[in-house]
Amino acid sequence: MKTLEVKYSTNKTNIYLENNLLENISSLIPRGKKYIILTDENIYKLYSRALNVPNSTWVVLPAGEKEKNLDNVSKIIEKMLSSEISKTDILINFGGGVISDLGGFVASTYKRGINYYNIPTTLISQVDATLGGKTGVDFKVYKNQIGSIHHPEKIFVDPILLNTLPKNEYLSGIGEVIKYGLCFDEDLFNSLFSNFSIDELIYKCLKIKAEITEKDEFDNGIRLALNFGHTIGHAIEAVSNYTIPHGICVIYGMLYEIEAEDIKDKLIRLMQKFEIENQISYDKDELKAFIIQDKKIRNGVIKLPKLEKIGKVKITEVKINDYLMRL
Ligand code: GLY
């Protein structure tokens, strides 16, 4: 089994990564606690029998980004109260980024904060969303407008769970892997052109994210580099009414933000390899309306990652009006 220990100001996160880990999780969690397991209907149908956590109650929501809302926060809290979940009990998020964002947010507020574990089931959550403690819900049409930073105590990554992932969701994860390669690790980026091991890719991305979030837990410096491609990417996602998966929108955003033509060409070649469509068009005014709500804008200025070369990124300050003019 591969493991990582990531240290933060308030607590630490232990990561366990192994094929078929799902069936052995109960040997890695403490006895004598109550567990509330949050998941979606798809994951419940596929994997609820394989996950045996003693003393647990399930909360099962419909799948999809639309579920990441305050109504579901209330619903989960009601279930936790009626199940008498105490301050020392644990919430387990069993699903993709929607489930870990929503459940992580509940865990950060329930009785002023309880511990939680993540069992990420999508590639995008296994390589990125599961680690770093960003939690939250969407508000009206705006993504992640309400949230907190609250780190999971344990993360269990089982790459076998990806076998049932729809192709578009897999490609969405590849989008974030490309981001890690472009910004931090040229070998990782180049490996995507050949036959790669998905377990290795996941471990490498988590290791990079662990180093970055240990250095900049609260998103004030180098962690902002993880937003590469996300400013316009989030807007494309919203304008598409969440029909284009997040990581694919991030690829479109990176294409927009990369300045060097040779790097852009390499990215286009990767998109061709993975059969990701490159011909999409957006309504610019609609995109702009979303971009100006971006959380990273302070006093009309946005801190943006700028790719200097493959594997090297720096944070720059750009006036939001200049960024919008380039659209
Ligand atoms: N997904 C980017 C971050 O966690 O900072």
PDB file of N, CA, C and O and ligand atoms in Angstrom, residues 128 134 209 223 226, ligand 1:
ATOM      1  N   ASP A 128      -7.241  15.165  -7.009  1.00  0.00           N
ATOM      2  CA  ASP A 128      -7.246  16.580  -6.627  1.00  0.00           C
ATOM      3  C   ASP A 128      -8.199  16.920  -5.475  1.00  0.00           C
ATOM      4  O   ASP A 128      -7.768  17.239  -4.372  1.00  0.00           O
ATOM      5  N   LYS A 134     -10.594  21.868   0.848  1.00  0.00           N
ATOM      6  CA  LYS A 134     -11.584  22.835   0.340  1.00  0.00           C
ATOM      7  C   LYS A 134     -12.954  22.166   0.366  1.00  0.00           C
ATOM      8  O   LYS A 134     -13.143  21.103  -0.223  1.00  0.00           O
ATOM      9  N   LYS A 209       0.172  17.739  -4.734  1.00  0.00           N
ATOM     10  CA  LYS A 209      -0.815  18.553  -4.020  1.00  0.00           C
ATOM     11  C   LYS A 209      -0.494  18.604  -2.528  1.00  0.00           C
ATOM     12  O   LYS A 209      -0.697  19.633  -1.879  1.00  0.00           O
ATOM     13  N   ARG A 223      -0.520  27.783  -3.738  1.00  0.00           N
ATOM     14  CA  ARG A 223      -1.727  26.962  -3.970  1.00  0.00           C
ATOM     15  C   ARG A 223      -2.600  27.550  -5.082  1.00  0.00           C
ATOM     16  O   ARG A 223      -3.336  26.825  -5.755  1.00  0.00           O
ATOM     17  N   LEU A 226      -2.865  25.995  -8.452  1.00  0.00           N
ATOM     18  CA  LEU A 226      -3.788  24.890  -8.744  1.00  0.00           C
ATOM     19  C   LEU A 226      -5.037  25.385  -9.467  1.00  0.00           C
ATOM     20  O   LEU A 226      -5.858  24.597  -9.925  1.00  0.00           O
TER      21      LEU A 226
HETATM   22  N1  GLY B   1      -8.543  22.226  -6.403  1.00  0.00           N
HETATM   23  C1  GLY B   1      -7.622  23.253  -6.095  1.00  0.00           C
HETATM   24  C2  GLY B   1      -7.263  23.367  -4.658  1.00  0.00           C
HETATM   25  O1  GLY B   1      -7.593  22.500  -3.869  1.00  0.00           O
HETATM   26  O2  GLY B   1      -6.648  24.318  -4.258  1.00  0.00           O
END
